């Protein structure tokens, strides 16, 4: 792999996110994994979502462990071995060569996978980098878009190769194995009752000192400038040790909606 410069995925579908810890000044330069930071000074001010993410990323990008957790192919392998549900990968490969169950990248095999699974003209799909974040390099394709844009498998491969061999990820990850994966949309065939904002959604969870503190809930796929809201979790409910709520019950009693930048009507959706 390449030492140098990812969600997921959110990353995208299938990604796992971790978290840093607030601090008044800089981030601890300790070279070991774990990123233990000093506790924040007492303050009546609440750290902004943007500040939390910035401090988290300062630690995030430099750790070897996160080089695995924020790689969608490696995370996919891990979750399957833990018998957790994952969206199948229809094509997955690493840029520098094979690793584990994943092959080295081949343009011909990528195009053949699109053909074999009838992706594009018949079925929607998504192509995404294994280790970039913030939707960098993501290609979301539907049959109507495929037809209107005269897309082909060769054109998809051209798009992939624009970012696949980059030296640094979009967020400067130090330990990185660049790769590509192709999946069907996990919202395919979802019932109407699962439409936003009542059903299927992506959750980005911010964790501080081992406890979830903030959740961004996003529509799939997320339209630009809309389709998301933010939830701040109360300290007394952050450990997640409580039993699952009953059907229709509020999952986090005491949680409160907070304004979500760049998302219209976020408070109403929340």
PDB file of C-alpha atoms in Angstrom, residues 2-254:
ATOM      1  CA  UNK A   2       0.928   3.632  -0.011  1.00  0.00           C
ATOM      2  CA  UNK A   3       1.934   5.608   3.038  1.00  0.00           C
ATOM      3  CA  UNK A   4       0.629   9.048   2.474  1.00  0.00           C
ATOM      4  CA  UNK A   5      -2.594  10.044   2.584  1.00  0.00           C
ATOM      5  CA  UNK A   6      -9.923   8.116   3.730  1.00  0.00           C
ATOM      6  CA  UNK A   7     -16.468   7.807   5.672  1.00  0.00           C
ATOM      7  CA  UNK A   8     -16.773   5.361   3.657  1.00  0.00           C
ATOM      8  CA  UNK A   9     -18.320   6.275   3.683  1.00  0.00           C
ATOM      9  CA  UNK A  10     -19.318   6.943   4.350  1.00  0.00           C
ATOM     10  CA  UNK A  11     -18.507   7.092   4.319  1.00  0.00           C
ATOM     11  CA  UNK A  12     -20.902   5.903   2.287  1.00  0.00           C
ATOM     12  CA  UNK A  13     -22.462   2.655   2.737  1.00  0.00           C
ATOM     13  CA  UNK A  14     -20.409   0.280   4.754  1.00  0.00           C
ATOM     14  CA  UNK A  15     -18.096   2.776   6.480  1.00  0.00           C
ATOM     15  CA  UNK A  16     -17.225   2.974  10.158  1.00  0.00           C
ATOM     16  CA  UNK A  17     -16.486   6.292  11.840  1.00  0.00           C
ATOM     17  CA  UNK A  18     -14.540   6.983  15.008  1.00  0.00           C
ATOM     18  CA  UNK A  19     -14.019  10.127  17.012  1.00  0.00           C
ATOM     19  CA  UNK A  20     -11.488  12.358  18.659  1.00  0.00           C
ATOM     20  CA  UNK A  21     -11.658  14.362  21.864  1.00  0.00           C
ATOM     21  CA  UNK A  22     -12.100  18.095  22.325  1.00  0.00           C
ATOM     22  CA  UNK A  23      -9.161  20.075  23.576  1.00  0.00           C
ATOM     23  CA  UNK A  24      -8.473  23.720  24.144  1.00  0.00           C
ATOM     24  CA  UNK A  25      -5.292  23.873  22.042  1.00  0.00           C
ATOM     25  CA  UNK A  26      -3.506  21.554  19.661  1.00  0.00           C
ATOM     26  CA  UNK A  27      -3.828  17.815  19.219  1.00  0.00           C
ATOM     27  CA  UNK A  28      -1.474  15.469  21.070  1.00  0.00           C
ATOM     28  CA  UNK A  29       1.368  14.338  18.816  1.00  0.00           C
ATOM     29  CA  UNK A  30       1.656  10.848  20.351  1.00  0.00           C
ATOM     30  CA  UNK A  31       2.595   8.422  17.559  1.00  0.00           C
ATOM     31  CA  UNK A  32       0.776   5.401  18.997  1.00  0.00           C
ATOM     32  CA  UNK A  33      -2.707   4.369  17.961  1.00  0.00           C
ATOM     33  CA  UNK A  34      -5.551   5.522  20.176  1.00  0.00           C
ATOM     34  CA  UNK A  35      -5.007   9.281  20.119  1.00  0.00           C
ATOM     35  CA  UNK A  36      -5.495   9.935  23.853  1.00  0.00           C
ATOM     36  CA  UNK A  37      -5.879  13.672  24.376  1.00  0.00           C
ATOM     37  CA  UNK A  38      -6.077  15.914  27.396  1.00  0.00           C
ATOM     38  CA  UNK A  39      -9.552  16.628  28.727  1.00  0.00           C
ATOM     39  CA  UNK A  40     -11.037  19.964  27.637  1.00  0.00           C
ATOM     40  CA  UNK A  41     -10.936  22.815  30.143  1.00  0.00           C
ATOM     41  CA  UNK A  42     -14.213  23.523  31.955  1.00  0.00           C
ATOM     42  CA  UNK A  43     -16.369  25.767  29.842  1.00  0.00           C
ATOM     43  CA  UNK A  44     -19.988  26.736  29.566  1.00  0.00           C
ATOM     44  CA  UNK A  45     -19.632  26.915  25.789  1.00  0.00           C
ATOM     45  CA  UNK A  46     -20.560  23.900  23.734  1.00  0.00           C
ATOM     46  CA  UNK A  47     -18.067  22.962  21.022  1.00  0.00           C
ATOM     47  CA  UNK A  48     -19.445  23.399  17.547  1.00  0.00           C
ATOM     48  CA  UNK A  49     -19.983  20.458  15.203  1.00  0.00           C
ATOM     49  CA  UNK A  50     -17.278  21.863  12.909  1.00  0.00           C
ATOM     50  CA  UNK A  51     -14.725  22.135  15.748  1.00  0.00           C
ATOM     51  CA  UNK A  52     -15.425  18.585  16.891  1.00  0.00           C
ATOM     52  CA  UNK A  53     -14.897  17.260  13.379  1.00  0.00           C
ATOM     53  CA  UNK A  54     -11.675  19.245  12.915  1.00  0.00           C
ATOM     54  CA  UNK A  55     -10.146  17.967  16.151  1.00  0.00           C
ATOM     55  CA  UNK A  56     -11.318  14.446  15.405  1.00  0.00           C
ATOM     56  CA  UNK A  57      -9.705  14.513  11.970  1.00  0.00           C
ATOM     57  CA  UNK A  58      -6.381  15.776  13.340  1.00  0.00           C
ATOM     58  CA  UNK A  59      -6.102  12.489  15.212  1.00  0.00           C
ATOM     59  CA  UNK A  60      -7.984  10.382  12.699  1.00  0.00           C
ATOM     60  CA  UNK A  61      -5.761  10.845   9.659  1.00  0.00           C
ATOM     61  CA  UNK A  62      -2.503   9.914  11.404  1.00  0.00           C
ATOM     62  CA  UNK A  63      -3.446   6.556  12.962  1.00  0.00           C
ATOM     63  CA  UNK A  64      -2.756   3.144  11.458  1.00  0.00           C
ATOM     64  CA  UNK A  65      -5.943   1.675  12.945  1.00  0.00           C
ATOM     65  CA  UNK A  66      -8.117   4.179  11.134  1.00  0.00           C
ATOM     66  CA  UNK A  67      -6.281   3.319   7.927  1.00  0.00           C
ATOM     67  CA  UNK A  68      -8.138   0.011   8.208  1.00  0.00           C
ATOM     68  CA  UNK A  69     -11.462   1.218   9.613  1.00  0.00           C
ATOM     69  CA  UNK A  70     -11.766   3.937   6.984  1.00  0.00           C
ATOM     70  CA  UNK A  71     -11.066   1.565   4.116  1.00  0.00           C
ATOM     71  CA  UNK A  72     -14.350   0.296   2.738  1.00  0.00           C
ATOM     72  CA  UNK A  73     -12.909  -2.949   1.360  1.00  0.00           C
ATOM     73  CA  UNK A  74     -11.044  -3.899   4.542  1.00  0.00           C
ATOM     74  CA  UNK A  75     -14.033  -2.927   6.682  1.00  0.00           C
ATOM     75  CA  UNK A  76     -16.313  -5.017   4.465  1.00  0.00           C
ATOM     76  CA  UNK A  77     -14.096  -8.063   5.077  1.00  0.00           C
ATOM     77  CA  UNK A  78     -14.077  -7.395   8.837  1.00  0.00           C
ATOM     78  CA  UNK A  79     -17.850  -6.960   9.146  1.00  0.00           C
ATOM     79  CA  UNK A  80     -18.606 -10.099   7.122  1.00  0.00           C
ATOM     80  CA  UNK A  81     -16.338 -12.127   9.386  1.00  0.00           C
ATOM     81  CA  UNK A  82     -18.236 -10.748  12.368  1.00  0.00           C
ATOM     82  CA  UNK A  83     -21.464 -11.969  10.700  1.00  0.00           C
ATOM     83  CA  UNK A  84     -22.801  -8.398  10.458  1.00  0.00           C
ATOM     84  CA  UNK A  85     -25.016  -7.431   7.507  1.00  0.00           C
ATOM     85  CA  UNK A  86     -23.235  -5.650   4.674  1.00  0.00           C
ATOM     86  CA  UNK A  87     -24.167  -4.509   1.182  1.00  0.00           C
ATOM     87  CA  UNK A  88     -22.521  -6.954  -1.271  1.00  0.00           C
ATOM     88  CA  UNK A  89     -19.507  -5.673  -3.194  1.00  0.00           C
ATOM     89  CA  UNK A  90     -20.021  -6.517  -6.874  1.00  0.00           C
ATOM     90  CA  UNK A  91     -16.488  -5.468  -7.781  1.00  0.00           C
ATOM     91  CA  UNK A  92     -13.703  -4.542  -5.405  1.00  0.00           C
ATOM     92  CA  UNK A  93      -9.979  -4.120  -5.988  1.00  0.00           C
ATOM     93  CA  UNK A  94      -6.879  -2.360  -4.663  1.00  0.00           C
ATOM     94  CA  UNK A  95      -4.823  -0.057  -6.846  1.00  0.00           C
ATOM     95  CA  UNK A  96      -1.400  -1.392  -5.858  1.00  0.00           C
ATOM     96  CA  UNK A  97      -2.210  -5.116  -6.132  1.00  0.00           C
ATOM     97  CA  UNK A  98      -4.188  -7.899  -4.404  1.00  0.00           C
ATOM     98  CA  UNK A  99      -4.688  -7.887  -0.640  1.00  0.00           C
ATOM     99  CA  UNK A 100      -6.592 -10.545   1.300  1.00  0.00           C
ATOM    100  CA  UNK A 101      -9.764 -11.484  -0.529  1.00  0.00           C
ATOM    101  CA  UNK A 102      -9.526  -8.483  -2.863  1.00  0.00           C
ATOM    102  CA  UNK A 103      -7.848  -8.550  -6.257  1.00  0.00           C
ATOM    103  CA  UNK A 104      -5.633  -5.943  -7.864  1.00  0.00           C
ATOM    104  CA  UNK A 105      -7.373  -3.435 -10.092  1.00  0.00           C
ATOM    105  CA  UNK A 106      -8.141  -4.422 -13.671  1.00  0.00           C
ATOM    106  CA  UNK A 107      -9.972  -2.128 -16.059  1.00  0.00           C
ATOM    107  CA  UNK A 108     -11.298  -5.112 -18.031  1.00  0.00           C
ATOM    108  CA  UNK A 109     -12.609  -6.874 -14.912  1.00  0.00           C
ATOM    109  CA  UNK A 110     -14.352  -3.700 -13.732  1.00  0.00           C
ATOM    110  CA  UNK A 111     -16.145  -3.324 -17.074  1.00  0.00           C
ATOM    111  CA  UNK A 112     -17.041  -7.034 -17.097  1.00  0.00           C
ATOM    112  CA  UNK A 113     -18.533  -6.769 -13.594  1.00  0.00           C
ATOM    113  CA  UNK A 114     -20.773  -3.910 -14.730  1.00  0.00           C
ATOM    114  CA  UNK A 115     -21.921  -6.034 -17.674  1.00  0.00           C
ATOM    115  CA  UNK A 116     -22.417  -9.214 -15.667  1.00  0.00           C
ATOM    116  CA  UNK A 117     -24.605  -7.533 -13.044  1.00  0.00           C
ATOM    117  CA  UNK A 118     -26.473  -5.442 -15.657  1.00  0.00           C
ATOM    118  CA  UNK A 119     -25.482  -2.239 -13.897  1.00  0.00           C
ATOM    119  CA  UNK A 120     -26.253   1.000 -15.686  1.00  0.00           C
ATOM    120  CA  UNK A 121     -28.871   0.359 -18.365  1.00  0.00           C
ATOM    121  CA  UNK A 122     -30.989  -1.846 -16.074  1.00  0.00           C
ATOM    122  CA  UNK A 123     -29.908  -1.354 -12.470  1.00  0.00           C
ATOM    123  CA  UNK A 124     -28.706   1.578 -10.400  1.00  0.00           C
ATOM    124  CA  UNK A 125     -25.282   1.350  -8.782  1.00  0.00           C
ATOM    125  CA  UNK A 126     -22.600   3.335  -6.999  1.00  0.00           C
ATOM    126  CA  UNK A 127     -18.843   3.388  -7.588  1.00  0.00           C
ATOM    127  CA  UNK A 128     -16.667   4.815  -4.824  1.00  0.00           C
ATOM    128  CA  UNK A 129     -13.073   5.010  -3.624  1.00  0.00           C
ATOM    129  CA  UNK A 130     -12.127   2.604  -0.845  1.00  0.00           C
ATOM    130  CA  UNK A 131     -10.481   5.315   1.242  1.00  0.00           C
ATOM    131  CA  UNK A 132     -11.654   8.791   0.255  1.00  0.00           C
ATOM    132  CA  UNK A 133     -14.245  10.709   2.257  1.00  0.00           C
ATOM    133  CA  UNK A 134     -16.826  13.477   1.874  1.00  0.00           C
ATOM    134  CA  UNK A 135     -18.264  11.849  -1.276  1.00  0.00           C
ATOM    135  CA  UNK A 136     -15.007  12.445  -3.145  1.00  0.00           C
ATOM    136  CA  UNK A 137     -14.952  10.364  -6.344  1.00  0.00           C
ATOM    137  CA  UNK A 138     -18.391   8.842  -5.757  1.00  0.00           C
ATOM    138  CA  UNK A 139     -20.334   8.070  -8.943  1.00  0.00           C
ATOM    139  CA  UNK A 140     -24.032   7.426  -8.319  1.00  0.00           C
ATOM    140  CA  UNK A 141     -25.622   5.990 -11.452  1.00  0.00           C
ATOM    141  CA  UNK A 142     -29.255   5.291 -12.346  1.00  0.00           C
ATOM    142  CA  UNK A 143     -30.661   3.843 -15.581  1.00  0.00           C
ATOM    143  CA  UNK A 144     -32.086   7.232 -16.570  1.00  0.00           C
ATOM    144  CA  UNK A 145     -28.749   8.981 -15.969  1.00  0.00           C
ATOM    145  CA  UNK A 146     -26.914   6.209 -17.848  1.00  0.00           C
ATOM    146  CA  UNK A 147     -29.166   6.624 -20.896  1.00  0.00           C
ATOM    147  CA  UNK A 148     -29.271  10.427 -20.856  1.00  0.00           C
ATOM    148  CA  UNK A 149     -25.477  10.727 -20.588  1.00  0.00           C
ATOM    149  CA  UNK A 150     -24.600   7.973 -23.071  1.00  0.00           C
ATOM    150  CA  UNK A 151     -22.584   6.214 -20.390  1.00  0.00           C
ATOM    151  CA  UNK A 152     -20.583   3.044 -21.072  1.00  0.00           C
ATOM    152  CA  UNK A 153     -18.467   0.713 -18.988  1.00  0.00           C
ATOM    153  CA  UNK A 154     -15.378   2.266 -20.534  1.00  0.00           C
ATOM    154  CA  UNK A 155     -16.468   5.732 -19.419  1.00  0.00           C
ATOM    155  CA  UNK A 156     -17.045   4.470 -15.870  1.00  0.00           C
ATOM    156  CA  UNK A 157     -13.514   3.036 -15.866  1.00  0.00           C
ATOM    157  CA  UNK A 158     -12.160   6.375 -17.102  1.00  0.00           C
ATOM    158  CA  UNK A 159     -13.814   8.132 -14.154  1.00  0.00           C
ATOM    159  CA  UNK A 160     -12.422   5.603 -11.679  1.00  0.00           C
ATOM    160  CA  UNK A 161      -8.877   5.953 -12.998  1.00  0.00           C
ATOM    161  CA  UNK A 162      -8.957   9.728 -12.469  1.00  0.00           C
ATOM    162  CA  UNK A 163      -8.708   9.203  -8.699  1.00  0.00           C
ATOM    163  CA  UNK A 164      -7.729   5.577  -8.123  1.00  0.00           C
ATOM    164  CA  UNK A 165      -3.964   6.102  -8.339  1.00  0.00           C
ATOM    165  CA  UNK A 166      -3.815   9.438  -6.488  1.00  0.00           C
ATOM    166  CA  UNK A 167      -0.941   9.785  -3.990  1.00  0.00           C
ATOM    167  CA  UNK A 168      -3.078  11.276  -1.207  1.00  0.00           C
ATOM    168  CA  UNK A 169      -6.647  10.725  -0.129  1.00  0.00           C
ATOM    169  CA  UNK A 170      -9.100  13.621  -0.075  1.00  0.00           C
ATOM    170  CA  UNK A 171      -8.525  14.091   3.667  1.00  0.00           C
ATOM    171  CA  UNK A 172      -4.810  13.331   3.921  1.00  0.00           C
ATOM    172  CA  UNK A 173      -4.863   9.895   5.538  1.00  0.00           C
ATOM    173  CA  UNK A 174      -1.315   8.856   6.482  1.00  0.00           C
ATOM    174  CA  UNK A 175      -1.781   5.084   6.152  1.00  0.00           C
ATOM    175  CA  UNK A 176      -3.833   4.266   3.119  1.00  0.00           C
ATOM    176  CA  UNK A 177      -4.551   1.467   0.644  1.00  0.00           C
ATOM    177  CA  UNK A 178      -6.276   3.022  -2.345  1.00  0.00           C
ATOM    178  CA  UNK A 179      -8.967   0.958  -4.031  1.00  0.00           C
ATOM    179  CA  UNK A 180     -12.364   0.946  -5.713  1.00  0.00           C
ATOM    180  CA  UNK A 181     -15.664  -0.809  -5.067  1.00  0.00           C
ATOM    181  CA  UNK A 182     -18.971  -1.150  -6.915  1.00  0.00           C
ATOM    182  CA  UNK A 183     -22.270  -1.814  -5.129  1.00  0.00           C
ATOM    183  CA  UNK A 184     -25.976  -1.689  -5.829  1.00  0.00           C
ATOM    184  CA  UNK A 185     -27.917   0.943  -3.901  1.00  0.00           C
ATOM    185  CA  UNK A 186     -29.136  -0.399  -0.571  1.00  0.00           C
ATOM    186  CA  UNK A 187     -32.309   1.635  -0.978  1.00  0.00           C
ATOM    187  CA  UNK A 188     -33.324  -0.425  -4.039  1.00  0.00           C
ATOM    188  CA  UNK A 189     -36.755  -2.032  -3.639  1.00  0.00           C
ATOM    189  CA  UNK A 190     -37.361  -0.218  -0.341  1.00  0.00           C
ATOM    190  CA  UNK A 191     -41.076   0.195   0.541  1.00  0.00           C
ATOM    191  CA  UNK A 192     -42.705   3.608   0.262  1.00  0.00           C
ATOM    192  CA  UNK A 193     -43.011   3.712   4.051  1.00  0.00           C
ATOM    193  CA  UNK A 194     -39.208   3.896   4.235  1.00  0.00           C
ATOM    194  CA  UNK A 195     -39.054   7.191   2.335  1.00  0.00           C
ATOM    195  CA  UNK A 196     -37.211  10.126   3.917  1.00  0.00           C
ATOM    196  CA  UNK A 197     -37.414  11.192   6.683  1.00  0.00           C
ATOM    197  CA  UNK A 198     -39.241   8.199   8.187  1.00  0.00           C
ATOM    198  CA  UNK A 199     -37.203   5.195   7.105  1.00  0.00           C
ATOM    199  CA  UNK A 200     -33.850   4.323   5.594  1.00  0.00           C
ATOM    200  CA  UNK A 201     -31.137   6.850   6.373  1.00  0.00           C
ATOM    201  CA  UNK A 202     -27.405   7.085   6.902  1.00  0.00           C
ATOM    202  CA  UNK A 203     -26.164   7.947  10.382  1.00  0.00           C
ATOM    203  CA  UNK A 204     -22.824   9.649  10.967  1.00  0.00           C
ATOM    204  CA  UNK A 205     -22.099   9.262  14.678  1.00  0.00           C
ATOM    205  CA  UNK A 206     -19.537  11.419  16.474  1.00  0.00           C
ATOM    206  CA  UNK A 207     -17.896   9.586  19.387  1.00  0.00           C
ATOM    207  CA  UNK A 208     -16.005  11.367  22.165  1.00  0.00           C
ATOM    208  CA  UNK A 209     -14.149   9.460  24.897  1.00  0.00           C
ATOM    209  CA  UNK A 210     -15.932   6.285  23.853  1.00  0.00           C
ATOM    210  CA  UNK A 211     -19.445   7.750  24.029  1.00  0.00           C
ATOM    211  CA  UNK A 212     -21.702   8.819  21.119  1.00  0.00           C
ATOM    212  CA  UNK A 213     -22.465  12.519  21.465  1.00  0.00           C
ATOM    213  CA  UNK A 214     -23.817  13.727  18.134  1.00  0.00           C
ATOM    214  CA  UNK A 215     -25.607  12.140  15.186  1.00  0.00           C
ATOM    215  CA  UNK A 216     -26.071  13.498  11.686  1.00  0.00           C
ATOM    216  CA  UNK A 217     -28.968  11.755   9.932  1.00  0.00           C
ATOM    217  CA  UNK A 218     -28.951  11.894   6.130  1.00  0.00           C
ATOM    218  CA  UNK A 219     -31.255  10.834   3.315  1.00  0.00           C
ATOM    219  CA  UNK A 220     -30.020   8.200   0.839  1.00  0.00           C
ATOM    220  CA  UNK A 221     -29.090   9.569  -1.598  1.00  0.00           C
ATOM    221  CA  UNK A 222     -28.669  12.998  -0.046  1.00  0.00           C
ATOM    222  CA  UNK A 223     -29.731  15.908  -2.270  1.00  0.00           C
ATOM    223  CA  UNK A 224     -27.476  18.947  -2.230  1.00  0.00           C
ATOM    224  CA  UNK A 225     -28.485  21.454   0.441  1.00  0.00           C
ATOM    225  CA  UNK A 226     -31.231  19.268   1.892  1.00  0.00           C
ATOM    226  CA  UNK A 227     -32.010  15.859   3.324  1.00  0.00           C
ATOM    227  CA  UNK A 228     -30.287  15.902   6.699  1.00  0.00           C
ATOM    228  CA  UNK A 229     -30.683  16.880  10.345  1.00  0.00           C
ATOM    229  CA  UNK A 230     -28.521  16.860  13.484  1.00  0.00           C
ATOM    230  CA  UNK A 231     -29.240  15.350  16.903  1.00  0.00           C
ATOM    231  CA  UNK A 232     -27.311  16.105  20.103  1.00  0.00           C
ATOM    232  CA  UNK A 233     -27.393  13.188  22.553  1.00  0.00           C
ATOM    233  CA  UNK A 234     -27.810  13.835  26.293  1.00  0.00           C
ATOM    234  CA  UNK A 235     -24.886  12.735  28.518  1.00  0.00           C
ATOM    235  CA  UNK A 236     -27.072  10.423  30.578  1.00  0.00           C
ATOM    236  CA  UNK A 237     -28.014   8.387  27.492  1.00  0.00           C
ATOM    237  CA  UNK A 238     -24.704   8.233  25.656  1.00  0.00           C
ATOM    238  CA  UNK A 239     -23.365   4.875  26.768  1.00  0.00           C
ATOM    239  CA  UNK A 240     -25.916   2.904  24.763  1.00  0.00           C
ATOM    240  CA  UNK A 241     -26.333   0.264  27.477  1.00  0.00           C
ATOM    241  CA  UNK A 242     -30.093   0.701  27.689  1.00  0.00           C
ATOM    242  CA  UNK A 243     -32.449  -1.824  26.174  1.00  0.00           C
ATOM    243  CA  UNK A 244     -33.710  -1.135  22.661  1.00  0.00           C
ATOM    244  CA  UNK A 245     -36.763   1.154  22.657  1.00  0.00           C
ATOM    245  CA  UNK A 246     -40.188  -0.202  21.897  1.00  0.00           C
ATOM    246  CA  UNK A 247     -41.583   0.201  18.378  1.00  0.00           C
ATOM    247  CA  UNK A 248     -42.477   3.840  17.817  1.00  0.00           C
ATOM    248  CA  UNK A 249     -40.768   5.053  20.995  1.00  0.00           C
ATOM    249  CA  UNK A 250     -38.239   7.863  20.965  1.00  0.00           C
ATOM    250  CA  UNK A 251     -34.827   6.133  20.748  1.00  0.00           C
ATOM    251  CA  UNK A 252     -32.941   8.736  22.784  1.00  0.00           C
ATOM    252  CA  UNK A 253     -35.093  10.390  25.477  1.00  0.00           C
ATOM    253  CA  UNK A 254     -33.664  13.830  26.183  1.00  0.00           C
TER     254      UNK A 254
END
